[in-house]
Short mmCIF file of C-alpha atoms in Angstrom, two decimals:
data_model
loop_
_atom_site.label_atom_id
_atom_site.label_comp_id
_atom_site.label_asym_id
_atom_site.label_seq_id
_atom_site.Cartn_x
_atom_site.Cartn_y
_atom_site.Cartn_z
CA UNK A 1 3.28 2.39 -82.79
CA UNK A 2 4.38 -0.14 -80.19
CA UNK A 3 4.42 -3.81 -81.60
CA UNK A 4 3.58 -6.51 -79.33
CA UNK A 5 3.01 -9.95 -80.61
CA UNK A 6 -1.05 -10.36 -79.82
CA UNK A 7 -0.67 -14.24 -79.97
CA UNK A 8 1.38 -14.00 -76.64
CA UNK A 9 -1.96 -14.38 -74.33
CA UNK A 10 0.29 -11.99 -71.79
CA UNK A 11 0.19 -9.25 -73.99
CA UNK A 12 -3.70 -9.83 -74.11
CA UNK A 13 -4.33 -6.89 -71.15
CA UNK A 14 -0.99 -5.59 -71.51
CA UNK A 15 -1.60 -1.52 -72.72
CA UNK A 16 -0.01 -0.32 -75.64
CA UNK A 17 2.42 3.35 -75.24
CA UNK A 18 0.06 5.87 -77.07
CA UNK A 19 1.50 7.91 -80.37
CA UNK A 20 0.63 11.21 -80.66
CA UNK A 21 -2.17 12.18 -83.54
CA UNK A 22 -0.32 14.87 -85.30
CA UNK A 23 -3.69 16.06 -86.61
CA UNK A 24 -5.96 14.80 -89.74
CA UNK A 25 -4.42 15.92 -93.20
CA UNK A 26 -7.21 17.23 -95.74
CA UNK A 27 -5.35 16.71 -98.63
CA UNK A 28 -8.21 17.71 -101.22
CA UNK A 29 -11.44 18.24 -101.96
CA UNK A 30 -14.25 20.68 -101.49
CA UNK A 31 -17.34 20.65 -99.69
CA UNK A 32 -19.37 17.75 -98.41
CA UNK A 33 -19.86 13.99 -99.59
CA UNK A 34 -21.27 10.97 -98.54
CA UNK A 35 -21.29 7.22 -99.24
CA UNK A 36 -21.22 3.75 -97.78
CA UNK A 37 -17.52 3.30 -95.75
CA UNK A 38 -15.61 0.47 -97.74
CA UNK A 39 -12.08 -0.35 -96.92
CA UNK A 40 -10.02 -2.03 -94.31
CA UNK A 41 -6.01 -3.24 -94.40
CA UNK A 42 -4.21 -2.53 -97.89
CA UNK A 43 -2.12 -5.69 -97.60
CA UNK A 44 -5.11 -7.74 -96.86
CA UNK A 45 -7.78 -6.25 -99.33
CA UNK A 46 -4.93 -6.93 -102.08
CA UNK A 47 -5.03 -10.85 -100.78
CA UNK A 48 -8.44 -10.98 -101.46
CA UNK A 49 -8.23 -9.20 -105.01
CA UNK A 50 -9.96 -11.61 -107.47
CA UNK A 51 -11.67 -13.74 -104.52
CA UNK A 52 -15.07 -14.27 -103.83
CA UNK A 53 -13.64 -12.40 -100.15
CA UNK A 54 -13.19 -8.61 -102.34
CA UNK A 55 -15.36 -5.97 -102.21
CA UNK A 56 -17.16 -6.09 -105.61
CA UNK A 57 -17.08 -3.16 -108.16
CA UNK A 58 -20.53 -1.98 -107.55
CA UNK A 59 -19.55 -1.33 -103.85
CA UNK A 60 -17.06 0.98 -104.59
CA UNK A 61 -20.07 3.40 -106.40
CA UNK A 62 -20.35 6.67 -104.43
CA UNK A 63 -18.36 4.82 -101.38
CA UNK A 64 -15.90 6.36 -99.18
CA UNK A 65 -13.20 4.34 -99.15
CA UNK A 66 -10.91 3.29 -95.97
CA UNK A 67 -7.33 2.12 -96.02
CA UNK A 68 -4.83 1.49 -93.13
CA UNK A 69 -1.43 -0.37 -93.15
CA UNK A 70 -0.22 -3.47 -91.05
CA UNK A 71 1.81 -3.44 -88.52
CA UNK A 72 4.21 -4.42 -90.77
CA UNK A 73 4.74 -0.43 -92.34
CA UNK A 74 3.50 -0.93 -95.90
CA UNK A 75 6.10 1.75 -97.74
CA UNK A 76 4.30 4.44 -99.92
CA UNK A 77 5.41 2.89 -102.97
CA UNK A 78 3.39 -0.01 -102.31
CA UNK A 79 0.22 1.98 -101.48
CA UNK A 80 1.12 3.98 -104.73
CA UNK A 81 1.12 0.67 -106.06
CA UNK A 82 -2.66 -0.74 -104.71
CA UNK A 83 -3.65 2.71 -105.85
CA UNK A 84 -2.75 2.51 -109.09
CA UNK A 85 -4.55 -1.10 -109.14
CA UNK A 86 -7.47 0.21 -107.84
CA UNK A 87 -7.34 2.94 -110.90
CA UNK A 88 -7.23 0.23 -113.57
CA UNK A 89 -9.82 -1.39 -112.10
CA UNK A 90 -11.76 1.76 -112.22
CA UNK A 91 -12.36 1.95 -108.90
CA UNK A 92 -11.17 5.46 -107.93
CA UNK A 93 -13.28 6.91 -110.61
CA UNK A 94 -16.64 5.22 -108.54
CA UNK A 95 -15.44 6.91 -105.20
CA UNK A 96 -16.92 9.49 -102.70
CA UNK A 97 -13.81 9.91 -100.78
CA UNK A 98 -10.55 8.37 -99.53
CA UNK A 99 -9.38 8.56 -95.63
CA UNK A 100 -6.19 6.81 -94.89
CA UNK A 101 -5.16 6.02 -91.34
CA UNK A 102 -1.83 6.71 -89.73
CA UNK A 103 0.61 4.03 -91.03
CA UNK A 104 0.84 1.08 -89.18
CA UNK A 105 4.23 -0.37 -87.77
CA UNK A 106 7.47 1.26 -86.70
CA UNK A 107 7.02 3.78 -89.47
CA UNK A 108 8.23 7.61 -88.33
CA UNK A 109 5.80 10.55 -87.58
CA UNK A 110 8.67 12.70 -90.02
CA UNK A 111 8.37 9.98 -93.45
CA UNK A 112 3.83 10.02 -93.04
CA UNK A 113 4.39 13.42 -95.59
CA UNK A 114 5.60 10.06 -97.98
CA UNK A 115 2.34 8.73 -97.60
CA UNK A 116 0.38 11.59 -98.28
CA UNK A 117 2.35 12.17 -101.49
CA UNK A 118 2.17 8.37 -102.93
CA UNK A 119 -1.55 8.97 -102.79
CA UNK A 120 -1.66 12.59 -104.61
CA UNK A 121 0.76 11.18 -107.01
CA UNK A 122 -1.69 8.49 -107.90
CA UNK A 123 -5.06 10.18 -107.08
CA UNK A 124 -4.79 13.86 -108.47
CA UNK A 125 -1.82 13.67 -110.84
CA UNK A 126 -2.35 10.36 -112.63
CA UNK A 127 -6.16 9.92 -112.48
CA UNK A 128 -6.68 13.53 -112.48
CA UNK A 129 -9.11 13.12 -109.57
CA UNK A 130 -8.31 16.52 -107.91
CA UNK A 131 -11.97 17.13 -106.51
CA UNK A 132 -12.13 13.86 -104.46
CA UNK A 133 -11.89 14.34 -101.03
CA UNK A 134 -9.00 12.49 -99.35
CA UNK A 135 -8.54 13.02 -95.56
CA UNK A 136 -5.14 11.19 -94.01
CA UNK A 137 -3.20 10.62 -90.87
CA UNK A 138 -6.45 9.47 -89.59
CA UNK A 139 -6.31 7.68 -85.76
CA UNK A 140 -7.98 3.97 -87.35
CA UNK A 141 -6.39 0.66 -88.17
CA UNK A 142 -3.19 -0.46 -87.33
CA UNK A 143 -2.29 2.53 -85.07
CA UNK A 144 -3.22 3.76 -80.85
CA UNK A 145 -4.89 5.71 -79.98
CA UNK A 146 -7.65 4.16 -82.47
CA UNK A 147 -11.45 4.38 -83.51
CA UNK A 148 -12.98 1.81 -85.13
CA UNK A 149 -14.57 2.18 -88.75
CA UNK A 150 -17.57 0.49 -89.39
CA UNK A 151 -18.07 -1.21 -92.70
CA UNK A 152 -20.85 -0.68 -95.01
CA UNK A 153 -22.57 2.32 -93.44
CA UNK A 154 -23.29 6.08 -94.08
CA UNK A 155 -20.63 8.14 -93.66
CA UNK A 156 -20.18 12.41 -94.58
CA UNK A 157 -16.78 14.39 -95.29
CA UNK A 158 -16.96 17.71 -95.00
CA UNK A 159 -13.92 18.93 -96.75
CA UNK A 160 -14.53 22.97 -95.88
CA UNK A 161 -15.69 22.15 -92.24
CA UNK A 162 -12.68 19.74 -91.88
CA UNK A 163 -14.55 17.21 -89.82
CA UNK A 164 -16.20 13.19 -90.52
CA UNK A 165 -19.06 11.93 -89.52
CA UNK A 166 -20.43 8.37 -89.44
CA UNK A 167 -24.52 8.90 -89.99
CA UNK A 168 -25.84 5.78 -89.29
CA UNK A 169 -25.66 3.78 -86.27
CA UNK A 170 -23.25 0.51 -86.54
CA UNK A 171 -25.45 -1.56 -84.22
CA UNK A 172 -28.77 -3.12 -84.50
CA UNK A 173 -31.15 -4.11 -81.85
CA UNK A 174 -30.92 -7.62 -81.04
CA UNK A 175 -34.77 -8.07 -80.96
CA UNK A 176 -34.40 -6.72 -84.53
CA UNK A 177 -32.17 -9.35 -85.60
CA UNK A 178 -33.59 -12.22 -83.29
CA UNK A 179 -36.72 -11.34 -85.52
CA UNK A 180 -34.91 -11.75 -88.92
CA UNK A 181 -33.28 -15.64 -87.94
CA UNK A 182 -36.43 -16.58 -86.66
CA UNK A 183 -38.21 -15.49 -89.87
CA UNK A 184 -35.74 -17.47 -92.32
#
């Protein structure tokens, strides 16, 4: 992925050079789930770890959880790491699913296997999760071409179909919500 520095207001309409999608990797998992998409940036959801900011335990409950790396290309030890936080916390156990987005940064197309393995390593052969769906090299976060995740609603992997699908609209109307301020 192309870095340019956003705070440069030049680079504001300046278009990024595309990287190939090599293709989503189903790494495991059988059939279809749902759950509530939770996620967003490793590096910053491990700021907010013990903040009022982090997703709370109960959230993570039949979720389908969403990471992506910075710009700043996170190694796979380091997501091995978050993973194996996210473990002890008990937080993998609670889960749907896992996608992961292409890493972020100047990171090669030939080390994203690394990636893929980190997770396995913590996800099937540590926790011994080896039926929870976990889709990577997905085209969100930190990467172009991108699609953007939206937080909090229903989402479905279907492992044998190899395809996701978000099944609940991301928007509101804004009558709806002009309703709900002038209420409170």
């Amino acid at each position: 992925v192309e870095h340019i520095p956003w705070n440069d207001p030049a680079n504001q309409v300046r278009k990024r050079r595309l990287t190939t999608s090599t293709g989503w990797r189903y790494l495991q998992g059988t059939g279809k789930v749902t759950g509530n998409l939770i996620g967003g940036c490793v590096e910053v959801l491990d700021w907010l770890r013990g903040t009022v900011l982090s997703p709370q335990a109960h959230q993570f409950e039949k979720a389908i959880l969403f990471l992506e790396t910075s710009e700043e290309g996170l190694p796979p030890h380091a997501l091995e790491r978050t993973l194996r936080v996210y473990a002890a916390m008990g937080l993998l156990q609670k889960l749907s699913g896992i996608l992961v987005g292409r890493p972020g940064g100047q990171v090669p197309i030939e080390t994203f296997s690394d990636y893929d393995n980190a997770i396995l390593r913590v996800v099937a052969e540590e926790e011994g999760l080896t039926h929870l769906p976990i889709v990577t090299n997905m085209d969100f976060g930190h990467t172009d071409p991108m699609f953007v995740l939206p937080y909090g609603v229903r989402a479905q992997i279907d492992c044998d179909q190899q395809r996701f699908d978000i099944l609940e609209s991301a928007v509101v109307e804004a009558e709806a919500v002009h309703r709900n301020v002038v209420q409170e």
